């Protein structure tokens, strides 16, 4: 790629230029150092430096360049060199010092792209070829897949990329006006004058829209100045520039995206003044660098002060084309000819001025073919000829024009995506040869070119009317709206700007490299509806999402089917309007984490953390020189021999008050609580209505009408919701209060637990006064506490519950007092080991979504002769059925050597699965491995062997035993 | 780890890490300031975040809860999700018609005396342990922080209004305070203390992204300005 660094296509300063000539900027493109100005985009800066080839097309790797200069095409896409950004659009990427980018979709370099050879095999790659090839022979599919993966897609992801924390925010407004062009400005002012709070957004860095690059003469300038002054004057108009409305969702929820953040906006009403996309003409080689939309050429001239061509041909079918030809002349471009697709257009001021200036005008003509320069890196001439309404050219009357550029202005299609997403529909207005809004939700309004209104006075009136309509909807205007504005004049769009050329590619979709023949072939294969055609050809599925392709595709299909545009229909538009960086969608992530008040203490003490739902809990405490298993076993042994303390603040904790508190517990749990004595606690087991275990814990009766209930840590919130649901359904006289996060709980366990506690509390903790399953309300270290005798780990144990703000203080006091008794903290893993030795199950560890109390060996927890509890009926039915499994203990041979099973490893009887391991501990305080497992009831006999399959398929033997491996007489915990 | 106070803010360690200067408050200490008082007062006018979790709190519910409070001279807010100001400058929040949440002012006198009087349960009044974290988000741009963490339109919230909503995924009570004790517009957020460190971290992140800062309680309570006992 030859870059002539000496060429400077800059024009003298233009009134609306965006560049700052006092701030030159140096950047790199494809390894070449170039200079532009602050305010230049990559596309404009490259073009100003004479760079024509800026990208390679998706399939054929043909050279591509500026086409819309508005981000409506995907010809110029780049990625940072060694950076974190990819798939950046050149039309919108502002150059800045240090910018260093490469074109995407090249192999080697843009200039020497190895994949450009692909076009030579174009005949073997007709539309949909990948549906018909690459699946046989099957043995080659891995190779095909690798090839396709490498060839497909755009851009590269940097695996070492740094995650960005972009902000996302919510916002609200009365009226959102999308588009700050002539109609949008009028809509905003029109509504604001009625007292509406307006948010006006535009994706450009400056308001004005086409005022800035097209409507720049005569009255237009005055109108723009007045409107901008009105905008500034109204305190109730907020303007956000450089902001796109990326998508419109239910209830007028609009995603606004700028370079910093995503705003989730809720508007009460919306005016869509989103304008139109200028449309391409289809002719042979219409994708060459140097061929662009007329509006692109005008943007280059007026916004970036760049002379687009030296010698140009203008192809048009409306007044905009004549305006652009005059603009080109004004910028020093020699306009070789203007070709008007229309055979007999009414002369206008602009066309007359053009003709009077001496420019050659050919009516009823189009470009048949553009001839490329060497390597297809530019255009050197065009062949023009008369064209009929079917797109057939009469080459006998052809004229050749030497040129280095073509400006195309053959029509417009509304930027309808957001309106469709909002629930609006469009119809084809044949008088405009354009889609126009047909129906809109009540709070949505459209204004300007999207309504098929093109003349400036009409656009302004249409915008003002839309603003007033929105104000009326919001209850702030009740005056006359005036008649709707209609376009009276020739259509601005040509009904069929397509020329048939059997030999060369005439591109319809630049993104997907689809040309006219592809559509003919697809139609011949039977894809004759717009939805099928879209999916088979992939038209409109590229980065620009059909902004420049869909309308022509519809026109072509209508012609092939012999139907009208209205009968052919369009496809569904979905967000996003323009690409949105994943960083914006991800944004700052909210992943709540819960910590107990003792967290910092655990951290300082070497806790290794684990996630238990939202909570962070100590898994174990790291000791230098010991591995994980050694640390866990050490903690467990200390509990067995001395005393340990564990932070159990994560347990669910619920107060149940009221005259029917006991009755409530009787209903939601399987056990009996009506006669539970004050100062005693009982185990609770809850089932759902199918009889499946969902929760367990303890219920402490603090007073006649007051229970304090615990739940599992992970089930606390859900079970509290269940309790509330039952309260509402039953209407019982109870009051519930969830104090899970308001209370700290700590469990002191071990033979010396009593000694540690005795000096700290006013409660008599002697064995006689405070027996197993007792509960007292008193103080510990002067902190008001609920103290319970529990036995989860099989040792003498006290569980102390105190207000959270005093939890750390108390924990420290107990650790201090326990120092001489050998107190150590113990974590989750040690607790799991200790309770496993005791044979105590953990809900959701040793139970699953089908486990009933019978299977879990918990039928003892079902109260007899209860009139009702949740799950009762199901359990009554199940009791009469044969049981398929039961939870039991397993031990392994003494001196076992080898790999032990893991949790969930299956138990087999021959080829049949008959159970699984639920919990296992390879190292225990008992000196041998143990497990809990589901086995068949008939196998639940002490000494019965079972076979467990390991990951590698080998089988090992275990022996059924009573699940209470440790202290089966409960002498230590009681 | 040195022995801590009886009463301890859930974000105490985060405040230590920021270099808080402390002052005794009740059974604990409050982060008094991090920078000069002038700077922090200026920041509170613009955008600042402050932890006041050590202020004593109390909750109660039941059909007789409102009468119980009235009998003890507390002005009870009548409407749901509204507030009244306590004699010691704190707040009484009506959460649901039969549930109230109180946070005392600096002296803590109202909550402390009510706490002594309130048993666990009696005659239709039930004590609800409240150990919520409490943060004050103040300044003209406080709404900008809330816009990034909460989907509510705070522009429509009147002074004294309360909402129960989600903030960065955490359930919170938010009071639009109107103005703080020092005259700054502000919001008061209460959340379950187990989420406090997480939520504080998010709020600090967003506040500092927006060029706000963390301030001490002295910025909001002029009477604290005289107290400082040195570094923690």
mmCIF file of C-alpha atoms in Angstrom, chain A residues 57-62 115-130 132 134 376 503-505 507 512-515 517-518 521:
data_model
loop_
_atom_site.group_PDB
_atom_site.id
_atom_site.type_symbol
_atom_site.label_atom_id
_atom_site.label_comp_id
_atom_site.label_asym_id
_atom_site.label_seq_id
_atom_site.Cartn_x
_atom_site.Cartn_y
_atom_site.Cartn_z
ATOM 1 C CA UNK A 57 -13.727 -6.789 2.753
ATOM 2 C CA UNK A 58 -14.944 -9.748 4.729
ATOM 3 C CA UNK A 59 -15.054 -12.562 2.153
ATOM 4 C CA UNK A 60 -13.107 -11.474 -0.889
ATOM 5 C CA UNK A 61 -10.612 -9.247 0.896
ATOM 6 C CA UNK A 62 -11.167 -6.497 -1.648
ATOM 7 C CA UNK A 115 -6.166 -13.623 1.804
ATOM 8 C CA UNK A 116 -6.796 -11.361 -1.178
ATOM 9 C CA UNK A 117 -6.258 -14.430 -3.292
ATOM 10 C CA UNK A 118 -9.654 -15.587 -2.067
ATOM 11 C CA UNK A 119 -11.417 -13.525 -4.703
ATOM 12 C CA UNK A 120 -9.885 -15.622 -7.430
ATOM 13 C CA UNK A 121 -11.878 -18.535 -6.079
ATOM 14 C CA UNK A 122 -15.040 -16.492 -5.872
ATOM 15 C CA UNK A 123 -16.831 -18.706 -8.363
ATOM 16 C CA UNK A 124 -16.424 -21.571 -5.906
ATOM 17 C CA UNK A 125 -17.916 -19.518 -3.118
ATOM 18 C CA UNK A 126 -21.409 -18.609 -4.240
ATOM 19 C CA UNK A 127 -23.953 -17.500 -1.721
ATOM 20 C CA UNK A 128 -24.582 -20.153 0.910
ATOM 21 C CA UNK A 129 -21.669 -22.275 -0.234
ATOM 22 C CA UNK A 130 -20.786 -23.204 3.316
ATOM 23 C CA UNK A 132 -23.323 -27.240 0.897
ATOM 24 C CA UNK A 134 -17.440 -28.679 4.435
ATOM 25 C CA UNK A 376 -8.418 -2.398 -7.179
ATOM 26 C CA UNK A 503 -19.802 -10.234 -15.548
ATOM 27 C CA UNK A 504 -18.599 -8.172 -12.637
ATOM 28 C CA UNK A 505 -19.557 -8.020 -9.010
ATOM 29 C CA UNK A 507 -22.260 -5.206 -4.403
ATOM 30 C CA UNK A 512 -20.932 -9.482 3.743
ATOM 31 C CA UNK A 513 -19.493 -9.126 0.230
ATOM 32 C CA UNK A 514 -22.891 -9.987 -1.252
ATOM 33 C CA UNK A 515 -23.425 -8.982 -4.819
ATOM 34 C CA UNK A 517 -25.905 -12.370 -8.500
ATOM 35 C CA UNK A 518 -25.998 -13.839 -5.004
ATOM 36 C CA UNK A 521 -29.038 -17.383 -7.074
#
